[in-house]
């Protein structure tokens, strides 16, 4: 079984579905540059929609800044960075 936001579903093998691999471009994470924000970053954890494959429906995910993968944090050695993590998740997935 596969657990989805809509409930349990049989795996694709049991359904006889075949997904063509490598058809979707890999997501490029958004950049959070500490130097542009005086070393202070805010990352929000929240629900969002994500499509894992072009032939699949969107799924609800819990992501950092609502993205999957979350943002890439860029920092420079020797420069302190403060990250404020804000939990905006509400209820079950």
GROMACS .gro file of C-alpha atoms in nm:
model
   93
    1UNK     CA    1   0.000   0.000   0.000
    2UNK     CA    2   0.100   0.357  -0.062
    3UNK     CA    3  -0.011   0.621   0.185
    4UNK     CA    4  -0.136   0.936   0.012
    5UNK     CA    5  -0.304   1.253   0.133
    6UNK     CA    6  -0.629   1.104  -0.001
    7UNK     CA    7  -0.584   0.777   0.190
    8UNK     CA    8  -0.424   0.440   0.121
    9UNK     CA    9  -0.386   0.324  -0.239
   10UNK     CA   10  -0.246   0.007  -0.393
   11UNK     CA   11   0.109   0.040  -0.519
   12UNK     CA   12   0.162   0.108  -0.890
   13UNK     CA   13   0.286  -0.249  -0.938
   14UNK     CA   14  -0.049  -0.391  -0.827
   15UNK     CA   15  -0.233  -0.150  -1.056
   16UNK     CA   16  -0.013  -0.243  -1.351
   17UNK     CA   17   0.091   0.119  -1.402
   18UNK     CA   18   0.427   0.193  -1.557
   19UNK     CA   19   0.576   0.537  -1.509
   20UNK     CA   20   0.835   0.643  -1.762
   21UNK     CA   21   1.144   0.742  -1.561
   22UNK     CA   22   1.348   1.058  -1.606
   23UNK     CA   23   1.079   1.260  -1.787
   24UNK     CA   24   1.060   1.543  -1.534
   25UNK     CA   25   1.330   1.801  -1.483
   26UNK     CA   26   1.485   1.791  -1.139
   27UNK     CA   27   1.365   2.080  -0.924
   28UNK     CA   28   1.623   2.351  -0.858
   29UNK     CA   29   1.597   2.463  -0.496
   30UNK     CA   30   1.549   2.831  -0.426
   31UNK     CA   31   1.857   2.999  -0.276
   32UNK     CA   32   1.856   3.173   0.062
   33UNK     CA   33   2.172   3.385   0.074
   34UNK     CA   34   2.267   3.479   0.428
   35UNK     CA   35   2.485   3.774   0.320
   36UNK     CA   36   2.186   3.937   0.148
   37UNK     CA   37   1.985   3.922   0.471
   38UNK     CA   38   2.241   4.039   0.729
   39UNK     CA   39   2.294   3.677   0.834
   40UNK     CA   40   1.931   3.630   0.940
   41UNK     CA   41   1.708   3.387   0.754
   42UNK     CA   42   1.349   3.278   0.809
   43UNK     CA   43   1.233   2.937   0.686
   44UNK     CA   44   0.866   2.847   0.714
   45UNK     CA   45   0.752   2.486   0.738
   46UNK     CA   46   0.415   2.460   0.563
   47UNK     CA   47   0.195   2.240   0.350
   48UNK     CA   48   0.201   2.276  -0.028
   49UNK     CA   49   0.120   2.083  -0.344
   50UNK     CA   50   0.391   1.894  -0.535
   51UNK     CA   51   0.380   1.673  -0.843
   52UNK     CA   52   0.636   1.392  -0.815
   53UNK     CA   53   0.585   1.276  -1.176
   54UNK     CA   54   0.409   1.431  -1.475
   55UNK     CA   55   0.169   1.135  -1.497
   56UNK     CA   56   0.072   1.146  -1.129
   57UNK     CA   57  -0.166   1.384  -0.953
   58UNK     CA   58  -0.035   1.649  -0.718
   59UNK     CA   59   0.023   1.542  -0.359
   60UNK     CA   60   0.016   1.744  -0.041
   61UNK     CA   61   0.364   1.771   0.108
   62UNK     CA   62   0.510   1.933   0.414
   63UNK     CA   63   0.800   2.141   0.293
   64UNK     CA   64   1.038   2.414   0.393
   65UNK     CA   65   0.899   2.738   0.247
   66UNK     CA   66   0.639   2.514   0.083
   67UNK     CA   67   0.885   2.360  -0.160
   68UNK     CA   68   1.038   2.020  -0.220
   69UNK     CA   69   1.328   2.011  -0.187
   70UNK     CA   70   1.351   2.303   0.050
   71UNK     CA   71   1.571   2.604  -0.015
   72UNK     CA   72   1.949   2.588  -0.027
   73UNK     CA   73   2.108   2.801   0.243
   74UNK     CA   74   2.422   2.976   0.121
   75UNK     CA   75   2.658   3.111   0.385
   76UNK     CA   76   3.021   3.216   0.405
   77UNK     CA   77   3.275   3.067   0.641
   78UNK     CA   78   3.336   3.288   0.941
   79UNK     CA   79   3.008   3.479   0.907
   80UNK     CA   80   2.745   3.372   1.161
   81UNK     CA   81   2.398   3.289   1.036
   82UNK     CA   82   2.076   3.277   1.235
   83UNK     CA   83   1.790   3.070   1.096
   84UNK     CA   84   1.443   3.120   1.242
   85UNK     CA   85   1.231   2.812   1.176
   86UNK     CA   86   0.858   2.896   1.174
   87UNK     CA   87   0.617   2.605   1.202
   88UNK     CA   88   0.308   2.686   0.995
   89UNK     CA   89   0.192   2.324   0.974
   90UNK     CA   90  -0.169   2.275   1.074
   91UNK     CA   91  -0.331   1.939   1.148
   92UNK     CA   92  -0.251   1.603   0.989
   93UNK     CA   93  -0.106   1.569   0.640
   0.00000   0.00000   0.00000
